[in-house]
PDB file of C-alpha atoms in Angstrom:
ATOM      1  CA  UNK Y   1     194.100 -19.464-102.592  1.00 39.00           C
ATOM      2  CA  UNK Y   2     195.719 -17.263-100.255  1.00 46.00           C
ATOM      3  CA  UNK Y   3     198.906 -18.724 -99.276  1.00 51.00           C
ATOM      4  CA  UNK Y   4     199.028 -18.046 -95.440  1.00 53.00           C
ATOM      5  CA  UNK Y   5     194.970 -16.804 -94.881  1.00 49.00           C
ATOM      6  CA  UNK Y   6     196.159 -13.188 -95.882  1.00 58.00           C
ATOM      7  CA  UNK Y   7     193.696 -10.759 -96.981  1.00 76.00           C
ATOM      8  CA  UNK Y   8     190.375 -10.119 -94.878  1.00 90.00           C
ATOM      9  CA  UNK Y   9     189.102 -13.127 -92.963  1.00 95.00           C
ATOM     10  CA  UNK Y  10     185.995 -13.271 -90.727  1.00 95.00           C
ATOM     11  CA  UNK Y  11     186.862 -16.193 -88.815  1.00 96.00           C
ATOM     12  CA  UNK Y  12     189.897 -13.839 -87.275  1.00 96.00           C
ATOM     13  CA  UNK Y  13     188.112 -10.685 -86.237  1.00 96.00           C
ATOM     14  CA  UNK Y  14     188.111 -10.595 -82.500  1.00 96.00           C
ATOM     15  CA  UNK Y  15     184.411 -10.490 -80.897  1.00 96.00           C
ATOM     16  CA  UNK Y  16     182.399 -11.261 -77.595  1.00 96.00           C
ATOM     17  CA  UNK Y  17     179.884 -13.371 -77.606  1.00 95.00           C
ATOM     18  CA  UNK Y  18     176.502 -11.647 -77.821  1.00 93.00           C
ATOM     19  CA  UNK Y  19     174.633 -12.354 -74.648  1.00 89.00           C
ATOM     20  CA  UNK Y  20     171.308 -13.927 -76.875  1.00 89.00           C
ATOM     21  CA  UNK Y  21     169.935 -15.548 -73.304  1.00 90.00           C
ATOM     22  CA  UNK Y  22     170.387 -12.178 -71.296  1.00 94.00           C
ATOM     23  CA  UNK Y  23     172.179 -13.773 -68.152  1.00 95.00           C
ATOM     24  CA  UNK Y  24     175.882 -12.175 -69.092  1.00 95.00           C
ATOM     25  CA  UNK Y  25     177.051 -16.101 -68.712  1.00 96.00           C
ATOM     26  CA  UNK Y  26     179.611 -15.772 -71.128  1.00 97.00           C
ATOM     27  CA  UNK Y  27     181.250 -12.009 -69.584  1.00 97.00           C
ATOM     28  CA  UNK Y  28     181.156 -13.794 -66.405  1.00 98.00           C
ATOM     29  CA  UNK Y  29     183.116 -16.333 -67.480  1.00 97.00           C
ATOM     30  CA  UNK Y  30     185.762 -14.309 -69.409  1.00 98.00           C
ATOM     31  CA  UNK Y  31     185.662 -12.240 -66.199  1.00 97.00           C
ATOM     32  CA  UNK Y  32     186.564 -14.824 -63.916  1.00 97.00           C
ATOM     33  CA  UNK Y  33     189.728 -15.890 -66.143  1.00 97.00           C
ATOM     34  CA  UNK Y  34     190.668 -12.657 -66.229  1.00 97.00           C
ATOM     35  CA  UNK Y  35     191.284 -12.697 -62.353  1.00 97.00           C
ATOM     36  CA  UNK Y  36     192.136 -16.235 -62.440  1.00 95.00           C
ATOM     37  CA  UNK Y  37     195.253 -14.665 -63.938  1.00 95.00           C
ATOM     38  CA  UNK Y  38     195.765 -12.058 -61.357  1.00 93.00           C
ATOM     39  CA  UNK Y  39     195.930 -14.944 -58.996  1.00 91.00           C
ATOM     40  CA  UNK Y  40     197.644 -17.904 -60.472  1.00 88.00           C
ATOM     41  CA  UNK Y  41     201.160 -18.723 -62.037  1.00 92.00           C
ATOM     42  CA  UNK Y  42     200.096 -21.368 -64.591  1.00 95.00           C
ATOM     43  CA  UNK Y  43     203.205 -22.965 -66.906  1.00 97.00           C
ATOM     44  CA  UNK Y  44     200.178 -24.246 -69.379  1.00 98.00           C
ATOM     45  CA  UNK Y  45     197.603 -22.513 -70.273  1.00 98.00           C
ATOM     46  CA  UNK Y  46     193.992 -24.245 -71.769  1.00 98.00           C
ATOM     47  CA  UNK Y  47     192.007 -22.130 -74.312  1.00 98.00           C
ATOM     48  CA  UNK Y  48     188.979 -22.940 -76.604  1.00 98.00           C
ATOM     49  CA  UNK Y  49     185.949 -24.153 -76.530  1.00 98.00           C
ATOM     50  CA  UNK Y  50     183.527 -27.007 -74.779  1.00 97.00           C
ATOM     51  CA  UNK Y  51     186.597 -29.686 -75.603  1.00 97.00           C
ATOM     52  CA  UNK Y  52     188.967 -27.281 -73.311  1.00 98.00           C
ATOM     53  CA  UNK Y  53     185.654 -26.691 -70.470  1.00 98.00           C
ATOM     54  CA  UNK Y  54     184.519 -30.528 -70.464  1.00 97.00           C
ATOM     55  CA  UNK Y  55     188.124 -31.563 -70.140  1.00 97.00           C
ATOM     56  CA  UNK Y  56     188.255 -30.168 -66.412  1.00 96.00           C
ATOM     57  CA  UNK Y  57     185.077 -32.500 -65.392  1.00 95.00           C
ATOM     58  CA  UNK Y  58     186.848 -35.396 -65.648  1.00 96.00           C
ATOM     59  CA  UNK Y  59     189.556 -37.661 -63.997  1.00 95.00           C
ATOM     60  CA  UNK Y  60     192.068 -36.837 -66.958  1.00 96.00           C
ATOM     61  CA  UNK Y  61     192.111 -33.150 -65.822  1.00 97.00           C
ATOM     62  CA  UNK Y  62     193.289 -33.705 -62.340  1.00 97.00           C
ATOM     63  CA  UNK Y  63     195.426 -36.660 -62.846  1.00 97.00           C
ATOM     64  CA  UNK Y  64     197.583 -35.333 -65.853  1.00 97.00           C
ATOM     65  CA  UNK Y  65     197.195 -31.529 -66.241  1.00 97.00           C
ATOM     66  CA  UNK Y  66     196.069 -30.050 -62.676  1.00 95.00           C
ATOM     67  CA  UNK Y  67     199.643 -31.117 -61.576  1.00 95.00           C
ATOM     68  CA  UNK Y  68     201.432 -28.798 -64.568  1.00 95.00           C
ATOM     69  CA  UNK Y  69     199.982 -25.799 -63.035  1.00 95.00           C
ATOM     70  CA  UNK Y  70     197.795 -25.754 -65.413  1.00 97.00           C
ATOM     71  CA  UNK Y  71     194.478 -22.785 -66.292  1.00 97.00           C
ATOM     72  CA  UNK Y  72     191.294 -23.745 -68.245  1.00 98.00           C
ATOM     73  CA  UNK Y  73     190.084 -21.106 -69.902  1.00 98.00           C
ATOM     74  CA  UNK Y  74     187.165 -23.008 -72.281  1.00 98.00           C
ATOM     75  CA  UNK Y  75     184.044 -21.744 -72.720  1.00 98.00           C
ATOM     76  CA  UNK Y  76     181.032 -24.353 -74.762  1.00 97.00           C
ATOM     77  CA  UNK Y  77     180.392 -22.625 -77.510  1.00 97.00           C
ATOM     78  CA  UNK Y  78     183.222 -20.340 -78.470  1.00 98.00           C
ATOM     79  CA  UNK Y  79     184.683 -20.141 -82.053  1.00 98.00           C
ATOM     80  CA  UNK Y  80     187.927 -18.817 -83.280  1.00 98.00           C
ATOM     81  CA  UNK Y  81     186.488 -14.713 -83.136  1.00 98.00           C
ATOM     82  CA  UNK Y  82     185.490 -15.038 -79.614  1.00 98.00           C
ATOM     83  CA  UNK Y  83     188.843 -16.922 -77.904  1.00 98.00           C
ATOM     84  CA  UNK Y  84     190.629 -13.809 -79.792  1.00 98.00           C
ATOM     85  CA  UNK Y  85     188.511 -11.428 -77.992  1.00 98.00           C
ATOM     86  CA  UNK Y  86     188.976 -13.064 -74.669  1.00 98.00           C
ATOM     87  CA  UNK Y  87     192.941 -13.476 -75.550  1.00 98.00           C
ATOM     88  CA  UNK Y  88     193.360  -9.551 -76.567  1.00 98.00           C
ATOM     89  CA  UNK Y  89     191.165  -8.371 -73.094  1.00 97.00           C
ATOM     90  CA  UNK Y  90     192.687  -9.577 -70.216  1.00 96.00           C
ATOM     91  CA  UNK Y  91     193.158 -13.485 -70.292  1.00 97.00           C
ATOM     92  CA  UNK Y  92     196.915 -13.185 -70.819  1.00 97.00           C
ATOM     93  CA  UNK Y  93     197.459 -10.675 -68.673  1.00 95.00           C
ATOM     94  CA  UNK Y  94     199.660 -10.981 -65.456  1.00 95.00           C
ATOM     95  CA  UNK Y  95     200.631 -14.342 -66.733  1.00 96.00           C
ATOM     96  CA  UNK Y  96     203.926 -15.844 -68.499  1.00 96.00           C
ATOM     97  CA  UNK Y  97     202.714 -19.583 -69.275  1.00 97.00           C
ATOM     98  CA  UNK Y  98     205.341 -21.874 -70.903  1.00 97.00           C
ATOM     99  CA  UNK Y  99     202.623 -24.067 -72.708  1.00 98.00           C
ATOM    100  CA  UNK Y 100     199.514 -22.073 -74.413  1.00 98.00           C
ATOM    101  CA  UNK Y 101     197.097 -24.985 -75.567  1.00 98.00           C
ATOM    102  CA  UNK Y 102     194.278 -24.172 -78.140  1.00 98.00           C
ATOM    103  CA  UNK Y 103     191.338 -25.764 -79.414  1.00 98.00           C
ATOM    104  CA  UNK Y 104     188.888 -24.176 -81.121  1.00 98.00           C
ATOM    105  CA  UNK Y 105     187.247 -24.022 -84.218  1.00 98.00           C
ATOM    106  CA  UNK Y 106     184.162 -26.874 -84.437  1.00 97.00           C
ATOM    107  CA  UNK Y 107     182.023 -23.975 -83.957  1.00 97.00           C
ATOM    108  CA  UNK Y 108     182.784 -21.983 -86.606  1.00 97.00           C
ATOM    109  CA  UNK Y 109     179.643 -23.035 -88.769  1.00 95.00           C
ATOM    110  CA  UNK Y 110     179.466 -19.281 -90.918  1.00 96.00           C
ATOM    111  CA  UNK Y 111     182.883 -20.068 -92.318  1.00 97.00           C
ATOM    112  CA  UNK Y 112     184.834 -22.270 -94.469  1.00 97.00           C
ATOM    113  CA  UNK Y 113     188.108 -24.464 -93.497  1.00 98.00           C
ATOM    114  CA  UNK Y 114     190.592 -21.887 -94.804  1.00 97.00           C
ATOM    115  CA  UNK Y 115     188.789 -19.036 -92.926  1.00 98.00           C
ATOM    116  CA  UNK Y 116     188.736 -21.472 -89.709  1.00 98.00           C
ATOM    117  CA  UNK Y 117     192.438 -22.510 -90.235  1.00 98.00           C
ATOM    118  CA  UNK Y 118     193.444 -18.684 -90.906  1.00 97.00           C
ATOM    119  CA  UNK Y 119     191.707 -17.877 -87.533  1.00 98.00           C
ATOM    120  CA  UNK Y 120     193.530 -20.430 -85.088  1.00 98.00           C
ATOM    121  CA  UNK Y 121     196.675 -19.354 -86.741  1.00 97.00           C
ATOM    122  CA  UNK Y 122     195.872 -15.605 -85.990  1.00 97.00           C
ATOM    123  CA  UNK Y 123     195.153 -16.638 -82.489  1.00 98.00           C
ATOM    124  CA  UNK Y 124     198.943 -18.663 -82.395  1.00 98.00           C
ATOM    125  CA  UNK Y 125     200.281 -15.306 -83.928  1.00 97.00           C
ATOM    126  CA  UNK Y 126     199.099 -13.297 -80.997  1.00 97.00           C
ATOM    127  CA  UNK Y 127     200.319 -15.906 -78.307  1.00 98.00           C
ATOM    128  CA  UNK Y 128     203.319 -15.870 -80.244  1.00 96.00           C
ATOM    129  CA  UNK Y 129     203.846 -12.402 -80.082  1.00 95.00           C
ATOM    130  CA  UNK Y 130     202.669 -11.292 -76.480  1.00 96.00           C
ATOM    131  CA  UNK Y 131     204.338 -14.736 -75.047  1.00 96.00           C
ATOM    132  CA  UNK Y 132     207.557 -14.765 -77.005  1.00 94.00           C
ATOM    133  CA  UNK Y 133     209.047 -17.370 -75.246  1.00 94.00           C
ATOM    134  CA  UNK Y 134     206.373 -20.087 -75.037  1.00 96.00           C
ATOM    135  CA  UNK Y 135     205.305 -22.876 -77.020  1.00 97.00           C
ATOM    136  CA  UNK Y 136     201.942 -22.739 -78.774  1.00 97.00           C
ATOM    137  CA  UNK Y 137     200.349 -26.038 -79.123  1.00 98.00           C
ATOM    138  CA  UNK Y 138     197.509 -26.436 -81.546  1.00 98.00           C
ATOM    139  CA  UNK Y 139     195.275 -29.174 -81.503  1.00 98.00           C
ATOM    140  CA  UNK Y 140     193.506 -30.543 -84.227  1.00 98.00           C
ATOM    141  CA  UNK Y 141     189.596 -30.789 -84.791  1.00 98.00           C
ATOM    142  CA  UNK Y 142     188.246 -33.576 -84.439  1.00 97.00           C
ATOM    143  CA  UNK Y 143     185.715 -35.713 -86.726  1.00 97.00           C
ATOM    144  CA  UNK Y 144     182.005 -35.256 -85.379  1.00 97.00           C
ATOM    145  CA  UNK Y 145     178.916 -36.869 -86.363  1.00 97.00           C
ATOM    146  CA  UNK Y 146     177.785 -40.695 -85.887  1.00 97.00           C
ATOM    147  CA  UNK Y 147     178.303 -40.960 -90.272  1.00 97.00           C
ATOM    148  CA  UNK Y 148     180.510 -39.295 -92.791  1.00 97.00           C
ATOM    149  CA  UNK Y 149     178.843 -35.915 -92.855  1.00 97.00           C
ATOM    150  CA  UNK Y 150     180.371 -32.538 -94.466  1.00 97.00           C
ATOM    151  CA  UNK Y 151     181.495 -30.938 -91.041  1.00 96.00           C
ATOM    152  CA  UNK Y 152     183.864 -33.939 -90.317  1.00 96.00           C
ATOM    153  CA  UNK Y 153     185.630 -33.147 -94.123  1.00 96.00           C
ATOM    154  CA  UNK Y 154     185.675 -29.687 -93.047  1.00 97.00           C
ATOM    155  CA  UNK Y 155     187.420 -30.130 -89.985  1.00 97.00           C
ATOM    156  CA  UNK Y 156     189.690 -32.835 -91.211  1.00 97.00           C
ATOM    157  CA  UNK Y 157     190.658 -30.291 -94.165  1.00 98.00           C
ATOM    158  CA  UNK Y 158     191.116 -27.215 -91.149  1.00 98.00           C
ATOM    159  CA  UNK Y 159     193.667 -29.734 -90.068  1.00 97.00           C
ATOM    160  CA  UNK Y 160     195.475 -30.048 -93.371  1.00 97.00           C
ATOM    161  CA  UNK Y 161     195.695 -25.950 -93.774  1.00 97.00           C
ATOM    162  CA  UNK Y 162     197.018 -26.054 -90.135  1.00 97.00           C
ATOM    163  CA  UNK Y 163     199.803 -28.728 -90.636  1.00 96.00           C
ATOM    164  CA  UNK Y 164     201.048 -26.778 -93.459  1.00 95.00           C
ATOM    165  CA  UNK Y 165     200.827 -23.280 -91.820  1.00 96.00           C
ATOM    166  CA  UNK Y 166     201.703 -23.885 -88.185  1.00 95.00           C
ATOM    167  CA  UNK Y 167     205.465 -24.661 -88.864  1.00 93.00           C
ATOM    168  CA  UNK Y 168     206.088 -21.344 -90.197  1.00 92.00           C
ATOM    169  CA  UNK Y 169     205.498 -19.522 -86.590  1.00 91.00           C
ATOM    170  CA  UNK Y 170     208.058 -21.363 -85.188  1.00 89.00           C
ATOM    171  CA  UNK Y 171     207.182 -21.052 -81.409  1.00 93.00           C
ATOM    172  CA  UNK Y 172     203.785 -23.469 -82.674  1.00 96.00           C
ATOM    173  CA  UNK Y 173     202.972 -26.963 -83.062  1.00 96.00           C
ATOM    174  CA  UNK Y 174     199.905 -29.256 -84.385  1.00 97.00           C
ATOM    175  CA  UNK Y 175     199.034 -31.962 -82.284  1.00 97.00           C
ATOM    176  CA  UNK Y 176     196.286 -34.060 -84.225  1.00 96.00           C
ATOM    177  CA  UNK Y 177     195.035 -36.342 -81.516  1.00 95.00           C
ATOM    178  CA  UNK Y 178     192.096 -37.707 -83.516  1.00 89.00           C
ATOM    179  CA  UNK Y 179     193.580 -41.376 -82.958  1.00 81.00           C
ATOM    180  CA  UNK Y 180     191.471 -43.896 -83.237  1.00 86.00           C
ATOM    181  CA  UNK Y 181     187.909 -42.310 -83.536  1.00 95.00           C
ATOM    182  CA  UNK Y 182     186.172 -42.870 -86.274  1.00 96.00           C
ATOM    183  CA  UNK Y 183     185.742 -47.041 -87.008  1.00 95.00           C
ATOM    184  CA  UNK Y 184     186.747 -48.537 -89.999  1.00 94.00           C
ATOM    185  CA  UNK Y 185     182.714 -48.389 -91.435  1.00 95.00           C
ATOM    186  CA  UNK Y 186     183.398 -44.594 -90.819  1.00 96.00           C
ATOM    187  CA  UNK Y 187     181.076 -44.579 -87.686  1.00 97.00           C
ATOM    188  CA  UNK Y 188     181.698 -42.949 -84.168  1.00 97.00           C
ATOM    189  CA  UNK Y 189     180.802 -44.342 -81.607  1.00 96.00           C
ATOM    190  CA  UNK Y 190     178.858 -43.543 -78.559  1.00 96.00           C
ATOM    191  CA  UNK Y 191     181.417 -44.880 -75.905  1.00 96.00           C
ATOM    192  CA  UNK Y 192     184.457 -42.002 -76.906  1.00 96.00           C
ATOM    193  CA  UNK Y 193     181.748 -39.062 -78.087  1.00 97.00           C
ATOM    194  CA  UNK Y 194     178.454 -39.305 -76.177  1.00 96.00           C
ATOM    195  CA  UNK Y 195     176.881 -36.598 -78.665  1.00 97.00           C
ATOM    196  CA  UNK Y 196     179.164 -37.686 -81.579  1.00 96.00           C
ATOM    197  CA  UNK Y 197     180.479 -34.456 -80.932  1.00 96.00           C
ATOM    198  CA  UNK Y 198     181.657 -34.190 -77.019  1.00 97.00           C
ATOM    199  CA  UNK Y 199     183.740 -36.504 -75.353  1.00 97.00           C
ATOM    200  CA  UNK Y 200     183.534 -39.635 -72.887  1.00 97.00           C
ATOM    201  CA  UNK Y 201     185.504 -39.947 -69.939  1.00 96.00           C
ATOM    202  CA  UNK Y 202     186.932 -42.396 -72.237  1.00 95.00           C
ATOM    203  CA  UNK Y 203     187.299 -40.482 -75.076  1.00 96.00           C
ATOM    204  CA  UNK Y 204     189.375 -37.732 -73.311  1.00 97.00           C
ATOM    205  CA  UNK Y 205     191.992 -40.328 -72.174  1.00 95.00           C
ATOM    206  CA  UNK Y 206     192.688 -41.268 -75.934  1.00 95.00           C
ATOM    207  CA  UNK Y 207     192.917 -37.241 -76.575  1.00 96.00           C
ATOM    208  CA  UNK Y 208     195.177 -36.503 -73.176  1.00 95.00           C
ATOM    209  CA  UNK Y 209     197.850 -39.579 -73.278  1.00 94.00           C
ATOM    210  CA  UNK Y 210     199.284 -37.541 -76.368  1.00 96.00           C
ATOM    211  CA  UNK Y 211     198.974 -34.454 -75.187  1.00 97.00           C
ATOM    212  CA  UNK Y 212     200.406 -34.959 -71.930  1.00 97.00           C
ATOM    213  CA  UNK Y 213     203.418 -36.792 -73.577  1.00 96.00           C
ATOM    214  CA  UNK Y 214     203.939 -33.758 -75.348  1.00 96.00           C
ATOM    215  CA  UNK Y 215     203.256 -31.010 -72.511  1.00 97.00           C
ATOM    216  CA  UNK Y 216     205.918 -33.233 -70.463  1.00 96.00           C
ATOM    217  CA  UNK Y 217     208.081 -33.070 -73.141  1.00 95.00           C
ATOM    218  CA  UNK Y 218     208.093 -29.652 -73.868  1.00 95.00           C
ATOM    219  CA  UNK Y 219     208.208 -28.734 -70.212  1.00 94.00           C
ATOM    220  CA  UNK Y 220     211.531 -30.528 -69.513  1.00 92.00           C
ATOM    221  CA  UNK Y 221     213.485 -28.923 -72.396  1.00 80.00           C
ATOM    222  CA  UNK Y 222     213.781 -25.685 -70.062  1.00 64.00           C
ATOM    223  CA  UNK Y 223     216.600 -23.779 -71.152  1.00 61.00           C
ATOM    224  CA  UNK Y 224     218.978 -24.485 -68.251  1.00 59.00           C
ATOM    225  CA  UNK Y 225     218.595 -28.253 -69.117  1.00 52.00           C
ATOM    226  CA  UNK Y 226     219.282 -27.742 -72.943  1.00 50.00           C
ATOM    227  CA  UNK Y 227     222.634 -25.904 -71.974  1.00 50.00           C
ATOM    228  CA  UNK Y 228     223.829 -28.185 -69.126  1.00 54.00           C
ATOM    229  CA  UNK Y 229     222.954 -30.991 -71.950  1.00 52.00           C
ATOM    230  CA  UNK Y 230     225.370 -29.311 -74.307  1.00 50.00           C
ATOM    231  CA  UNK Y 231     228.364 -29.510 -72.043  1.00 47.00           C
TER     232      UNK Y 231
END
C-alpha cells in the first residue's frame, strides 16, 4: 500500500465535468465562482460537492457561515478530479481566504477509498501550497444508504486514510462530523438524510454546530492575538 497515495492515482487528475446534458450547466457554474472571486473578500471558503451547494439553501447557511464572509463554491455532482480542475482554473484566484473548507468525494464511484483519500489530500496539497497561510479543513464523508451497504464502508474507510494522512500537511485538519447518523440497528433515517444520501434542514444543523465551532475557533487565533497572548 502506498504510504501517502504516491504513484499514479485517478481520483487526483484534474478534469471538467463533461457537459453529457449539453446546457454548459456545470462551466457556468465554475464561471460564476470564478468572478465571484473577482468580487468578494471571503475569510472561508466552501468547496465540494451537493453537501457544500445544498448547505446554502438552508437556515444554517445564513445564520452561521454567511456572517464569516463566507463563498460556496459546491457543485451536485462533483468528485475529487473535478473540484481540482475548478481549484487549478480560476476559483482561487484574486482571493486570500483564511478557512478553505472541502467536501468531496461520495461521488467518486470509479475508484477505491485509497484513490478517493489520495485525491482530497492532493486537493489540501494545492490549497496548501497556493494559500500558504490558511487552514485547510477537511471534512469527512459521511455514511449513505437507509442499511449497511458497501459505499458507507468505503467512505467510512476514506475517512480512516484521511485521519492518518491529513496531519502530515500541517496547514490541514479532518473534521468527521458524522455524529449521530446512523441508529444503533445501523439504519438512517429519513428526518437527517431525505435521500439517505442528502441532508435535512435538520441534518445540516448536526453537521454545522461542529463546524462552526471550529471555523470560530480557527478564525480567532489570528496572529496578532496569538502574540499579544504571549506577552
Amino acid at each position: 500500500m502506498s504510504g501517502d497515495g504516491d504513484g499514479f492515482n485517478p481520483a487526483a487528475v484534474a478534469q471538467p465535468v463533461e457537459d453529457v446534458q449539453g446546457d454548459g450547466r456545470w462551466m457556468s457554474q465554475h464561471t460564476r465562482f470564478v468572478q465571484e472571486c473577482k468580487d468578494g473578500e471571503p475569510d472561508v471558503l466552501f468547496v465540494g460537492d451537493s453537501m457544500v451547494q445544498l448547505m446554502q439553501q438552508y437556515e444554517v447557511w445564513r445564520e452561521l457561515f454567511s456572517p464569516l464572509h463566507a463563498l460556496n463554491f459546491g457543485i451536485g455532482g462533483d468528485n475529487t478530479c473535478n473540484v481540482l480542475w475548478r481549484l487549478q482554473n480560476g476559483e482561487l484566484e484574486n482571493i486570500r481566504p483564511k478557512i478553505v473548507v472541502v467536501w468531496v468525494g461520495t461521488n467518486n464511484h470509479e475508484h477505491t477509498a485509497e484513490q478517493v483519500a489520495g485525491g482530497i489530500l492532493s486537493i489540501a496539497k494545492l490549497l496548501t501550497s497556493r494559500l500558504p497561510k490558511a487552514k485547510v479543513v477537511v471534512l469527512g464523508l459521511l455514511p449513505r444508504g437507509e442499511r449497511p451497504n458497501p459505499l458507507r464502508e468505503k467512505n467510512a474507510t476514506v475517512n480512516d486514510f484521511l485521519r492518518s494522512w491529513l496531519p502530515r500537511l500541517g496547514q490541514a485538519q479532518f473534521l468527521d462530523v458524522s455524529g449521530d447518523f446512523v441508529h444503533s440497528d445501523g439504519t438512517i433515517s429519513a428526518q437527517v438524510m431525505f435521500d439517505f444520501l442528502h441532508l435535512t434542514s435538520t441534518g445540516y444543523r448536526a453537521v454545522a454546530k461542529p463546524l462552526s465551532d471550529l471555523l470560530l475557533q480557527i478564525l480567532e487565533e489570528t496572529p496578532e492575538e496569538r502574540r499579544a497572548s504571549l506577552v
